[in-house]
PDB file of C-alpha atoms in Angstrom:
ATOM      1  CA  UNK A   1      69.162   0.553  -7.140  1.00 81.00           C
ATOM      2  CA  UNK A   2      71.477   2.404  -4.742  1.00 92.00           C
ATOM      3  CA  UNK A   3      72.922   0.433  -1.560  1.00 97.00           C
ATOM      4  CA  UNK A   4      72.572   2.360   1.730  1.00 98.00           C
ATOM      5  CA  UNK A   5      74.797   1.701   4.484  1.00 98.00           C
ATOM      6  CA  UNK A   6      74.225   3.322   7.868  1.00 98.00           C
ATOM      7  CA  UNK A   7      76.547   3.202  10.810  1.00 98.00           C
ATOM      8  CA  UNK A   8      74.938   4.988  13.925  1.00 97.00           C
ATOM      9  CA  UNK A   9      76.770   6.181  17.224  1.00 97.00           C
ATOM     10  CA  UNK A  10      74.646   6.962  20.263  1.00 95.00           C
ATOM     11  CA  UNK A  11      75.424  10.742  21.486  1.00 93.00           C
ATOM     12  CA  UNK A  12      74.153  12.397  24.433  1.00 91.00           C
ATOM     13  CA  UNK A  13      71.177  14.166  22.983  1.00 93.00           C
ATOM     14  CA  UNK A  14      70.657  11.694  20.037  1.00 96.00           C
ATOM     15  CA  UNK A  15      72.831   9.741  17.159  1.00 98.00           C
ATOM     16  CA  UNK A  16      75.269  10.583  14.644  1.00 98.00           C
ATOM     17  CA  UNK A  17      75.106   8.516  11.404  1.00 98.00           C
ATOM     18  CA  UNK A  18      77.782   7.926   9.148  1.00 98.00           C
ATOM     19  CA  UNK A  19      75.709   7.244   5.850  1.00 98.00           C
ATOM     20  CA  UNK A  20      77.453   5.453   2.610  1.00 98.00           C
ATOM     21  CA  UNK A  21      75.153   5.496  -0.868  1.00 98.00           C
ATOM     22  CA  UNK A  22      76.577   3.353  -3.269  1.00 97.00           C
ATOM     23  CA  UNK A  23      75.429   3.501  -6.918  1.00 94.00           C
ATOM     24  CA  UNK A  24      77.175   1.529  -9.610  1.00 91.00           C
ATOM     25  CA  UNK A  25      80.837   2.669  -9.304  1.00 93.00           C
ATOM     26  CA  UNK A  26      80.203   5.810  -7.496  1.00 95.00           C
ATOM     27  CA  UNK A  27      79.454   6.405  -3.887  1.00 97.00           C
ATOM     28  CA  UNK A  28      78.742   9.645  -1.544  1.00 98.00           C
ATOM     29  CA  UNK A  29      79.009  10.219   2.148  1.00 98.00           C
ATOM     30  CA  UNK A  30      76.869  11.952   4.571  1.00 98.00           C
ATOM     31  CA  UNK A  31      77.153  12.678   8.114  1.00 98.00           C
ATOM     32  CA  UNK A  32      73.278  12.643   9.685  1.00 98.00           C
ATOM     33  CA  UNK A  33      72.591  13.685  13.087  1.00 98.00           C
ATOM     34  CA  UNK A  34      69.232  12.708  15.079  1.00 97.00           C
ATOM     35  CA  UNK A  35      67.851  13.997  18.173  1.00 97.00           C
ATOM     36  CA  UNK A  36      66.367  11.288  20.621  1.00 95.00           C
ATOM     37  CA  UNK A  37      63.245  13.228  20.694  1.00 96.00           C
ATOM     38  CA  UNK A  38      62.924  13.447  17.080  1.00 97.00           C
ATOM     39  CA  UNK A  39      63.713   9.469  16.869  1.00 96.00           C
ATOM     40  CA  UNK A  40      60.976   8.498  19.247  1.00 95.00           C
ATOM     41  CA  UNK A  41      58.502  10.809  17.375  1.00 94.00           C
ATOM     42  CA  UNK A  42      59.308   9.408  14.014  1.00 95.00           C
ATOM     43  CA  UNK A  43      60.040   5.652  14.780  1.00 94.00           C
ATOM     44  CA  UNK A  44      58.301   5.315  18.245  1.00 87.00           C
ATOM     45  CA  UNK A  45      60.662   2.610  19.161  1.00 78.00           C
ATOM     46  CA  UNK A  46      59.293   0.524  15.918  1.00 89.00           C
ATOM     47  CA  UNK A  47      62.383   0.894  13.981  1.00 96.00           C
ATOM     48  CA  UNK A  48      66.218   1.433  14.984  1.00 96.00           C
ATOM     49  CA  UNK A  49      68.049   4.718  14.142  1.00 96.00           C
ATOM     50  CA  UNK A  50      69.768   2.957  11.411  1.00 97.00           C
ATOM     51  CA  UNK A  51      66.339   1.788   9.833  1.00 97.00           C
ATOM     52  CA  UNK A  52      64.928   5.275  10.155  1.00 98.00           C
ATOM     53  CA  UNK A  53      67.804   7.127   8.550  1.00 98.00           C
ATOM     54  CA  UNK A  54      68.221   4.122   5.706  1.00 98.00           C
ATOM     55  CA  UNK A  55      64.434   4.794   4.806  1.00 97.00           C
ATOM     56  CA  UNK A  56      64.774   8.383   4.919  1.00 98.00           C
ATOM     57  CA  UNK A  57      67.604   8.123   2.502  1.00 98.00           C
ATOM     58  CA  UNK A  58      65.192   5.809   0.381  1.00 98.00           C
ATOM     59  CA  UNK A  59      62.964   8.743   0.445  1.00 98.00           C
ATOM     60  CA  UNK A  60      65.457  11.228  -0.733  1.00 98.00           C
ATOM     61  CA  UNK A  61      66.814   9.258  -3.175  1.00 97.00           C
ATOM     62  CA  UNK A  62      63.393   8.916  -4.777  1.00 97.00           C
ATOM     63  CA  UNK A  63      63.200  12.776  -5.324  1.00 97.00           C
ATOM     64  CA  UNK A  64      66.785  13.606  -6.052  1.00 96.00           C
ATOM     65  CA  UNK A  65      70.131  12.055  -6.826  1.00 95.00           C
ATOM     66  CA  UNK A  66      72.719  11.028  -4.218  1.00 96.00           C
ATOM     67  CA  UNK A  67      74.857  13.971  -5.094  1.00 96.00           C
ATOM     68  CA  UNK A  68      72.506  16.319  -4.436  1.00 96.00           C
ATOM     69  CA  UNK A  69      71.844  15.239  -0.882  1.00 97.00           C
ATOM     70  CA  UNK A  70      73.714  17.398   1.704  1.00 97.00           C
ATOM     71  CA  UNK A  71      76.806  15.783   3.161  1.00 98.00           C
ATOM     72  CA  UNK A  72      76.120  16.937   6.682  1.00 98.00           C
ATOM     73  CA  UNK A  73      72.489  17.761   8.049  1.00 98.00           C
ATOM     74  CA  UNK A  74      70.187  16.809  10.752  1.00 98.00           C
ATOM     75  CA  UNK A  75      67.390  14.332   9.955  1.00 98.00           C
ATOM     76  CA  UNK A  76      64.607  16.821  10.418  1.00 98.00           C
ATOM     77  CA  UNK A  77      65.983  19.277   7.565  1.00 98.00           C
ATOM     78  CA  UNK A  78      64.511  17.000   5.301  1.00 98.00           C
ATOM     79  CA  UNK A  79      61.087  18.070   6.001  1.00 97.00           C
ATOM     80  CA  UNK A  80      61.878  21.761   5.039  1.00 96.00           C
ATOM     81  CA  UNK A  81      62.667  20.594   1.670  1.00 96.00           C
ATOM     82  CA  UNK A  82      59.894  17.850   1.290  1.00 98.00           C
ATOM     83  CA  UNK A  83      56.787  18.788   3.494  1.00 97.00           C
ATOM     84  CA  UNK A  84      55.488  15.253   2.963  1.00 98.00           C
ATOM     85  CA  UNK A  85      58.632  13.521   4.724  1.00 98.00           C
ATOM     86  CA  UNK A  86      57.059  13.079   8.202  1.00 96.00           C
ATOM     87  CA  UNK A  87      53.722  11.740   6.955  1.00 96.00           C
ATOM     88  CA  UNK A  88      55.522   9.399   4.476  1.00 96.00           C
ATOM     89  CA  UNK A  89      58.149   8.124   6.733  1.00 97.00           C
ATOM     90  CA  UNK A  90      55.615   7.456   9.342  1.00 93.00           C
ATOM     91  CA  UNK A  91      54.080   4.987   6.545  1.00 93.00           C
ATOM     92  CA  UNK A  92      57.467   3.203   5.685  1.00 93.00           C
ATOM     93  CA  UNK A  93      58.250   2.356   9.218  1.00 92.00           C
TER      94      UNK A  93
END
């Protein structure tokens, strides 16, 4: 099971998150941006930005290895690759 660490920093229009995914002896690092409007729509204040990004990475890791996850992306890009993302993340939060 992968360990996911998320550190979020607030920016003018949202958040920038540094994500580390550790699995066994290997790890990957990712930079994820999240607009405040998207955060509100997806989490509705019921989860922190860190929780939203962590759950989003769990979603991704169920579908692809950590090495296949983009190194830098906006969180909403996930829906382009996996159309069920928003529906699924709403259930998880």
